[in-house]
Tab-separated table of C-alpha atoms and ligand atoms in Angstrom:
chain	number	residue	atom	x	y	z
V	1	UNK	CA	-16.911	-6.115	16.761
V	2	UNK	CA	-14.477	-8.862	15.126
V	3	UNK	CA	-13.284	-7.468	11.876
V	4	UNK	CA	-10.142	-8.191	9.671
V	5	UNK	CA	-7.909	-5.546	8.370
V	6	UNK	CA	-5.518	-6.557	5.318
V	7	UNK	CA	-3.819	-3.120	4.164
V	8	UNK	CA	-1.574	-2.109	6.719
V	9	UNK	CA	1.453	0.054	6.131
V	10	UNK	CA	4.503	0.384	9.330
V	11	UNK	CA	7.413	2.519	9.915
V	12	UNK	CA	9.248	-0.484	7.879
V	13	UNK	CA	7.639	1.490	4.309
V	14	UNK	CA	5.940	4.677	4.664
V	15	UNK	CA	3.587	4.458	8.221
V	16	UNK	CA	4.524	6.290	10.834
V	17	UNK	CA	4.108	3.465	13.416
V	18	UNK	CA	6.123	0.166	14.149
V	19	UNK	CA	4.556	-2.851	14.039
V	20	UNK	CA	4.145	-3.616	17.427
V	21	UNK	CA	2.031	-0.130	17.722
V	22	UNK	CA	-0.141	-0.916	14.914
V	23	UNK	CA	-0.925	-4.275	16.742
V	24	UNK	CA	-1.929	-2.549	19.818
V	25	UNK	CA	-4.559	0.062	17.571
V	26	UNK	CA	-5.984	-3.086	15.995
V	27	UNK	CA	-6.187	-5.034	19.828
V	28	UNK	CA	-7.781	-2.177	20.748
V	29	UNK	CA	-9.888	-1.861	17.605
V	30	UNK	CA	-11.322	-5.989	17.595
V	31	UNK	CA	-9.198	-6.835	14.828
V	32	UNK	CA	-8.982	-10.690	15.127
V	33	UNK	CA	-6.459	-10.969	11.787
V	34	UNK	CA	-4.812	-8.705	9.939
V	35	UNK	CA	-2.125	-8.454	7.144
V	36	UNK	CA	0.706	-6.035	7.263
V	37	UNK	CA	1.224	-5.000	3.610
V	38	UNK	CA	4.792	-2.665	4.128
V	39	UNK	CA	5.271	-1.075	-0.280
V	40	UNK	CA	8.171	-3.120	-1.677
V	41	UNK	CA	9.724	-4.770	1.632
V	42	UNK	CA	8.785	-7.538	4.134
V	43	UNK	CA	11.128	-6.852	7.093
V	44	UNK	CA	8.497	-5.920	9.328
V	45	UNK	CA	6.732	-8.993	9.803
V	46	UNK	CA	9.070	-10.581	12.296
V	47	UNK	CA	8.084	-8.214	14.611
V	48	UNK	CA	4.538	-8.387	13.742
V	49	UNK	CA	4.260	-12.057	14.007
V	50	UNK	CA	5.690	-11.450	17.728
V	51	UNK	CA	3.207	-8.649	18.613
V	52	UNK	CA	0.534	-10.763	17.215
V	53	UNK	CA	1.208	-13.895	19.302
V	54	UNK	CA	1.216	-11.757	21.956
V	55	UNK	CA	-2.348	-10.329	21.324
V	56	UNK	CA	-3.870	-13.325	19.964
V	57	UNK	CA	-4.506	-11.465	16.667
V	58	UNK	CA	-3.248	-13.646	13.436
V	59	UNK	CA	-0.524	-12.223	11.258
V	60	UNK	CA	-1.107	-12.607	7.542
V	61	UNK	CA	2.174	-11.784	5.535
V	62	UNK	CA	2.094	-9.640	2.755
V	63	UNK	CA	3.234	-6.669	1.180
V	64	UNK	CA	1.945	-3.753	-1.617
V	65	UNK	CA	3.650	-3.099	-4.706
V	66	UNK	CA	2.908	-0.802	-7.229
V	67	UNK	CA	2.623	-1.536	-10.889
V	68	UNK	CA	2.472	0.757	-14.236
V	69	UNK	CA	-1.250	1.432	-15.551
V	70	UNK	CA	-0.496	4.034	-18.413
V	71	UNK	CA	0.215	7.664	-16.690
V	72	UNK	CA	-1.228	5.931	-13.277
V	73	UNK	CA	-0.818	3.005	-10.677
V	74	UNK	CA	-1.968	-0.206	-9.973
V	75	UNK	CA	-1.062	-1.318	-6.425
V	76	UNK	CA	-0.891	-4.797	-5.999
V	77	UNK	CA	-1.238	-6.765	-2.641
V	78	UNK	CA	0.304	-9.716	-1.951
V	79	UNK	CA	-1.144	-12.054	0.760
V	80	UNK	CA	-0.334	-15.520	2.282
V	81	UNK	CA	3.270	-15.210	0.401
V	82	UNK	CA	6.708	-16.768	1.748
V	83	UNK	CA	7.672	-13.533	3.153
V	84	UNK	CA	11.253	-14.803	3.109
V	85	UNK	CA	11.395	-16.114	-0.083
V	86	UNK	CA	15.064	-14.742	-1.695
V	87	UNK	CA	13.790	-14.336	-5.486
V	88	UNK	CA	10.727	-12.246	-3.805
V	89	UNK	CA	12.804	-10.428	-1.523
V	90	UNK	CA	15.448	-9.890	-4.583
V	91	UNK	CA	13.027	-8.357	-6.655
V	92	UNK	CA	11.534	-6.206	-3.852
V	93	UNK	CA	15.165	-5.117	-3.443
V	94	UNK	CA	15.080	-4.263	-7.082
V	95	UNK	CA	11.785	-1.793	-6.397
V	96	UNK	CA	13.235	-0.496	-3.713
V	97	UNK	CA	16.599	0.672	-5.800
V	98	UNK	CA	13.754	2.238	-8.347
V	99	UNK	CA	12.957	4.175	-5.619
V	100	UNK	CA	16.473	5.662	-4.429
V	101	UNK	CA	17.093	6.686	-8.301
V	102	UNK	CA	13.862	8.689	-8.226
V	103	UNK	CA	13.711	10.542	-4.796
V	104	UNK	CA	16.669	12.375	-5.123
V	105	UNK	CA	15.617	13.675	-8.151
V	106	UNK	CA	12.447	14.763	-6.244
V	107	UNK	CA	14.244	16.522	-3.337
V	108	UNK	CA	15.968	18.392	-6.772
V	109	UNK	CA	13.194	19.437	-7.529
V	110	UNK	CA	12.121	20.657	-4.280
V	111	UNK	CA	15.331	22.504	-3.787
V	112	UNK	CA	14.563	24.630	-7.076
V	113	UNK	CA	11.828	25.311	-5.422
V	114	UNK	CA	12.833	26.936	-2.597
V	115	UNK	CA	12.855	23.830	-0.239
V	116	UNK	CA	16.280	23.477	1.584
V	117	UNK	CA	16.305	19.542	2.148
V	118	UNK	CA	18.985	16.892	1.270
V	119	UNK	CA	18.057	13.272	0.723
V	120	UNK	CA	20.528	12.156	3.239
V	121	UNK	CA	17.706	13.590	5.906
V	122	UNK	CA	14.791	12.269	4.047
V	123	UNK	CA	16.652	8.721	4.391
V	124	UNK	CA	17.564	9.004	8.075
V	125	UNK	CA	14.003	10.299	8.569
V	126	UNK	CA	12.628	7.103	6.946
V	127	UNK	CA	14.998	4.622	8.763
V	128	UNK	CA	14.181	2.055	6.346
V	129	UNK	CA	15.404	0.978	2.988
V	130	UNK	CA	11.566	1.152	1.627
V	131	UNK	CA	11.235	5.323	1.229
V	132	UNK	CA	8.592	6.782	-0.393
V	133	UNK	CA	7.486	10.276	-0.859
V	134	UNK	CA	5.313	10.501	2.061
V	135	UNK	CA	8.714	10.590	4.139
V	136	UNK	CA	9.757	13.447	1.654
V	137	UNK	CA	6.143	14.763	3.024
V	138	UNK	CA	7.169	14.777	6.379
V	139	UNK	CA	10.566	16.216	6.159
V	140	UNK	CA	8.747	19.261	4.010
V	141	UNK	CA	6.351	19.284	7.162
V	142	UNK	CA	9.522	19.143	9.728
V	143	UNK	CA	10.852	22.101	8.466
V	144	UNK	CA	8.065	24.172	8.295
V	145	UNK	CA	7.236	24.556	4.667
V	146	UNK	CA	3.951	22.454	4.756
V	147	UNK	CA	1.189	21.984	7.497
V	148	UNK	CA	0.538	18.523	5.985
V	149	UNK	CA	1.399	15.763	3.993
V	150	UNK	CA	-2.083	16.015	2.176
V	151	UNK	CA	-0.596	20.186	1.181
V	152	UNK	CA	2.577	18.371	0.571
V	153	UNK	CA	1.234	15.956	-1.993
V	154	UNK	CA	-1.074	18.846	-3.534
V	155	UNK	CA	1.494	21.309	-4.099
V	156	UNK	CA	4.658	19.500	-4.652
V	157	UNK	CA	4.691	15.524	-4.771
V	158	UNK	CA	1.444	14.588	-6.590
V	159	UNK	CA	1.272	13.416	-9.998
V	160	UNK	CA	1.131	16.492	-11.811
V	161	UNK	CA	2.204	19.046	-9.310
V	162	UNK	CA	5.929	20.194	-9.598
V	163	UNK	CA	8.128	18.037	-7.833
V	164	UNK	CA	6.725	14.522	-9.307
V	165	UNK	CA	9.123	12.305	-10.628
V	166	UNK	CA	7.569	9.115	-11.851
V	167	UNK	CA	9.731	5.696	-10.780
V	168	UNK	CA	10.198	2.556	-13.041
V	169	UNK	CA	7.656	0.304	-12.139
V	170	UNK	CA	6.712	-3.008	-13.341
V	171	UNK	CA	3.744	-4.052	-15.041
V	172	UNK	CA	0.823	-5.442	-13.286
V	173	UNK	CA	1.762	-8.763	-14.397
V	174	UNK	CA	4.777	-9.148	-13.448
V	175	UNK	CA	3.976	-7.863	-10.182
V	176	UNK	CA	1.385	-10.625	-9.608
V	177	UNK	CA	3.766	-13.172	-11.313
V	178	UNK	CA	6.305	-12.344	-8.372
V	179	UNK	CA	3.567	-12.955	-6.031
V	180	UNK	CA	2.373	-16.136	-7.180
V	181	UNK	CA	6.115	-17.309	-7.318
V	182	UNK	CA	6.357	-16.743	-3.675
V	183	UNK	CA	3.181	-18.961	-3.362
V	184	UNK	CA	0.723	-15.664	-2.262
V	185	UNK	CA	-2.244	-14.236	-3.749
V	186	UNK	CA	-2.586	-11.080	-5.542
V	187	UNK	CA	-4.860	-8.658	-5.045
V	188	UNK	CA	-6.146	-5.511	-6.500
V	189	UNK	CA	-5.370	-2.507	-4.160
V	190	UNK	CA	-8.317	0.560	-4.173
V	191	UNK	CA	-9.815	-0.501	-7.141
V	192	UNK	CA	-11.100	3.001	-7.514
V	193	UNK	CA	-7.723	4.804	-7.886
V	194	UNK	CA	-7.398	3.373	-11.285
V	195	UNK	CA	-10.299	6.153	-12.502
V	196	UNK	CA	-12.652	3.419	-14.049
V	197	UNK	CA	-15.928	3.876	-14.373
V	198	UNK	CA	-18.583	0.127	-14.063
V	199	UNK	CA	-17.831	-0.922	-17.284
V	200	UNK	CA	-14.008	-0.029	-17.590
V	201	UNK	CA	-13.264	-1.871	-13.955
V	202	UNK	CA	-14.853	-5.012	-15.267
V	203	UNK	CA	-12.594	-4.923	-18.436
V	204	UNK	CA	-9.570	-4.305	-16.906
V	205	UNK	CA	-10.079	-6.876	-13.651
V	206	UNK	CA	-11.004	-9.445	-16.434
V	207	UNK	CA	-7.465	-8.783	-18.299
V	208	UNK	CA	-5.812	-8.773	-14.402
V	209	UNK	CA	-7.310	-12.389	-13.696
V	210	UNK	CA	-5.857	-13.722	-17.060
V	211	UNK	CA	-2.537	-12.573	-15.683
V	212	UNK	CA	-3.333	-13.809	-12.302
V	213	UNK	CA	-4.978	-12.044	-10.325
V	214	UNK	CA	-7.252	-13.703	-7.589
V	215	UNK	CA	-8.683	-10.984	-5.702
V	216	UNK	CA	-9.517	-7.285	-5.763
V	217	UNK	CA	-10.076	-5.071	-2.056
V	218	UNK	CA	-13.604	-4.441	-1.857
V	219	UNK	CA	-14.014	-3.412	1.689
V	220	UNK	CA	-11.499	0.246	1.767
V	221	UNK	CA	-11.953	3.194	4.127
V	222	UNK	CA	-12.943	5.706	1.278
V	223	UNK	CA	-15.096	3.423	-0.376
V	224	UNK	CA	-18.969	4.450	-0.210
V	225	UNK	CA	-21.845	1.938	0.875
V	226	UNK	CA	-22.562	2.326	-3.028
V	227	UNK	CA	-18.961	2.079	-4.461
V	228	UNK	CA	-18.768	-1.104	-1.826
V	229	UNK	CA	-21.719	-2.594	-3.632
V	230	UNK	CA	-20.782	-1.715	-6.902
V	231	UNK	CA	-17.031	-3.689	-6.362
V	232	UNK	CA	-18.466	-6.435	-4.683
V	233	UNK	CA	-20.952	-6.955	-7.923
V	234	UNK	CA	-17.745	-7.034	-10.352
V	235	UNK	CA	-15.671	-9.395	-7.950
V	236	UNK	CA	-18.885	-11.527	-7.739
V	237	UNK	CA	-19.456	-11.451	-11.592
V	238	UNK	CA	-15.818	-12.270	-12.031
V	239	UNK	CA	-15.221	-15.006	-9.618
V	240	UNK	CA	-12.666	-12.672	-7.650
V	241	UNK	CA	-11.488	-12.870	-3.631
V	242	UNK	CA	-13.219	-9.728	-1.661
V	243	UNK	CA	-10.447	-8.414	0.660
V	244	UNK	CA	-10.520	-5.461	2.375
V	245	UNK	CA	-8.441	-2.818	4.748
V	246	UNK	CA	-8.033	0.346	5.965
V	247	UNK	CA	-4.553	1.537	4.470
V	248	UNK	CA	-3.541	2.744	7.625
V	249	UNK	CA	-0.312	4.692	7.516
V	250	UNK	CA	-0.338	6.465	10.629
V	251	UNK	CA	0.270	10.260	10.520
V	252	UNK	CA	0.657	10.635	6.594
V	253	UNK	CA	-3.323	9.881	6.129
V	254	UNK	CA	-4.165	11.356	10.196
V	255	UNK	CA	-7.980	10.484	9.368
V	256	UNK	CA	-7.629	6.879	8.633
V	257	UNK	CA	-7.732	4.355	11.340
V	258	UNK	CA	-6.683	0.848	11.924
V	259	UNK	CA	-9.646	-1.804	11.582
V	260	UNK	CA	-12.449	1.150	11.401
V	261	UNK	CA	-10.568	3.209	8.513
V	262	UNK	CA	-12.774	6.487	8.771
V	263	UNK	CA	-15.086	5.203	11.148
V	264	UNK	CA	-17.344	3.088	8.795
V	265	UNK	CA	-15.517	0.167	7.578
V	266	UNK	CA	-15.752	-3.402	8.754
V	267	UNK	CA	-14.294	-5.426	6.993
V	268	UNK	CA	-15.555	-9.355	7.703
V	269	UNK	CA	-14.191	-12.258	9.196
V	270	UNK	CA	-15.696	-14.713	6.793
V	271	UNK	CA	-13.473	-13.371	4.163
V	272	UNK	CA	-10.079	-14.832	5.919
V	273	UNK	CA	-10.746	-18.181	4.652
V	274	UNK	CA	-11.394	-18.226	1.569
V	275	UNK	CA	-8.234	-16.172	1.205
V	276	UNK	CA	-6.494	-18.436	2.991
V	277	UNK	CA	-7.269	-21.627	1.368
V	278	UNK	CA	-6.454	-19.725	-2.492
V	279	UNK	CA	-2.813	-19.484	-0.896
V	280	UNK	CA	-2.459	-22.805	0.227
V	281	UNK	CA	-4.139	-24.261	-3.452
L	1	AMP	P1	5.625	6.418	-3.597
L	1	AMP	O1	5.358	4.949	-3.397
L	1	AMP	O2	6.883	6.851	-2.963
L	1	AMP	O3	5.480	6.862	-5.020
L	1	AMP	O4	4.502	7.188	-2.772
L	1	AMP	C1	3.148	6.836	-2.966
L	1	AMP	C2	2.480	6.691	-1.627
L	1	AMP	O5	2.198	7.971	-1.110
L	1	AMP	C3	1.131	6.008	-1.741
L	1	AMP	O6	1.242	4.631	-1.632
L	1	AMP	C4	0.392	6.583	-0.562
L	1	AMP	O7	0.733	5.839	0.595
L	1	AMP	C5	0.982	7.962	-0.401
L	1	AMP	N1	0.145	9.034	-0.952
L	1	AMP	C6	-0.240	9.218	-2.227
L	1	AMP	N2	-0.979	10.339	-2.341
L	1	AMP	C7	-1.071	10.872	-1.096
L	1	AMP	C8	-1.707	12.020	-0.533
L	1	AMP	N3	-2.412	12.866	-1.302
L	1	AMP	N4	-1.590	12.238	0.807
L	1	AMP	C9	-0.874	11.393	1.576
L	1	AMP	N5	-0.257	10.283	1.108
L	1	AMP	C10	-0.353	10.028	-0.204
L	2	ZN	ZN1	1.983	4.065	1.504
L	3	FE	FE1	-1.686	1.636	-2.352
L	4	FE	FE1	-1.257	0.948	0.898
């Protein structure tokens, strides 16, 4: 069936695939358009845009940054945006920096515990300037010392557990203010990971649209037919975009796939234009 699939990670941020490979899953998978959506970096969409003309599949630019929400995350997508823009890309360089004062501190942390890794080998693992701690995931699972990155985020990287450093993020705001600068839409990643219940969601996606926000990703692959509903009711009450995507990053999260997520998501084509014509507005 034709779908869409807007949350797409690559080996150029934490996915385990290059671009050209996701392309092939989503041929393969009916995706007619999709967005590759790389945290804090934009350097694989060249080869995207290649792939896609090569499949016939459209190639929607974006990219996924995280913002502060108290103790928690917001992850902001950015779609339709000048990929190439140099005040984007500069402050994208700037969130990438955040991250190479934080992960060393991690693999510290790991290395009290018992975990001999340097970040030297986390960075040649990662082979791109965007590294995140599922790369520290998979070096912990190269060596032996977890099965998975799922037991490596439980016991050691996730918020909470003993190795978690937090990162300097920005604010939500700002994060959509970069966006709109670069002429793109923002959009609210998994809604749900922000622990809201109804009530809470509507408040704080009311505050995000006063600050800019044009969309929130209604169609995810852990979302429920009822949590679907239930996001789809405050986007429609709110006069929000519906996106949606799988947040495939290859073998970090082995039980998501592209365009299907975990077998139950479609995400429709209908929703492409819409998005489209916000960007170009
Ligand atoms: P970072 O951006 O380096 O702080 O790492 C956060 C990223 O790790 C998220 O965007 C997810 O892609 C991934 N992640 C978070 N929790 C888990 C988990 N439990 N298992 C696998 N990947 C995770
Ligand atoms: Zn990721
Ligand atoms: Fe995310
Ligand atoms: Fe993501």
């Amino acid at each position: 069936m034709a779908r869409l699939d807007l949350h797409l990670h690559t080996t150029h941020s934490d996915g385990s695939l290059p671009p050209a490979e996701v392309l092939a899953l989503a041929h393969k998978a009916g995706v007619t358009a999709l967005a590759i959506t790389d945290h804090d970096i934009t350097t694989g969409i060249p080869e995207a845009l290649e792939a896609g003309a090569g499949f016939g599949i459209e190639i929607i630019p974006g990219v996924e940054i995280s913002s502060r929400f108290g103790e928690n995350e917001l992850h902001i997508l950015g779609y339709f945006l000048d990929w190439q823009d140099p005040a984007l890309n500069a402050r994208l360089a700037g969130l990438r920096d955040s991250r190479h004062r934080r992960n060393p501190q991690i693999v510290e942390r790991l290395r009290a515990l018992g975990c001999d890794l340097t970040y030297d080998e986390v960075r040649e693992l990662a082979g791109t300037e965007s590294v995140g701690r599922p790369h520290i995931a998979r070096v912990l699972m190269e060596k032996g010392y977890v099965k998975s990155a799922k037991e490596a985020f439980d016991r050691f990287l996730a918020q909470g557990k003993p190795a978690y450093v937090p990162r300097d993020l920005p604010e939500p705001a700002e994060a959509m203010a970069w966006i709109r600068a670069a002429k793109g839409v923002p959009v609210l990643a998994h809604p749900l990971w922000a622990k809201q219940n109804d009530a809470g969601l509507f408040t704080l996606c009311g505050r995000l649209k006063a600050e800019g926000l044009g969309g929130m990703e209604v169609h995810y692959s852990t979302h429920n037919p009822k949590q679907t509903a239930e996001l789809l009711d405050i986007a429609t009450r709110l006069d929000l975009l519906v996106t949606g995507g799988s947040d495939f990053h290859g073998m970090t999260k082995p039980d998501i796939e592209v365009g299907v997520g975990k077998g139950g998501l479609t995400v429709p084509v209908k929703l492409l234009d819409p998005l489209r014509k916000a960007a170009s507005a």
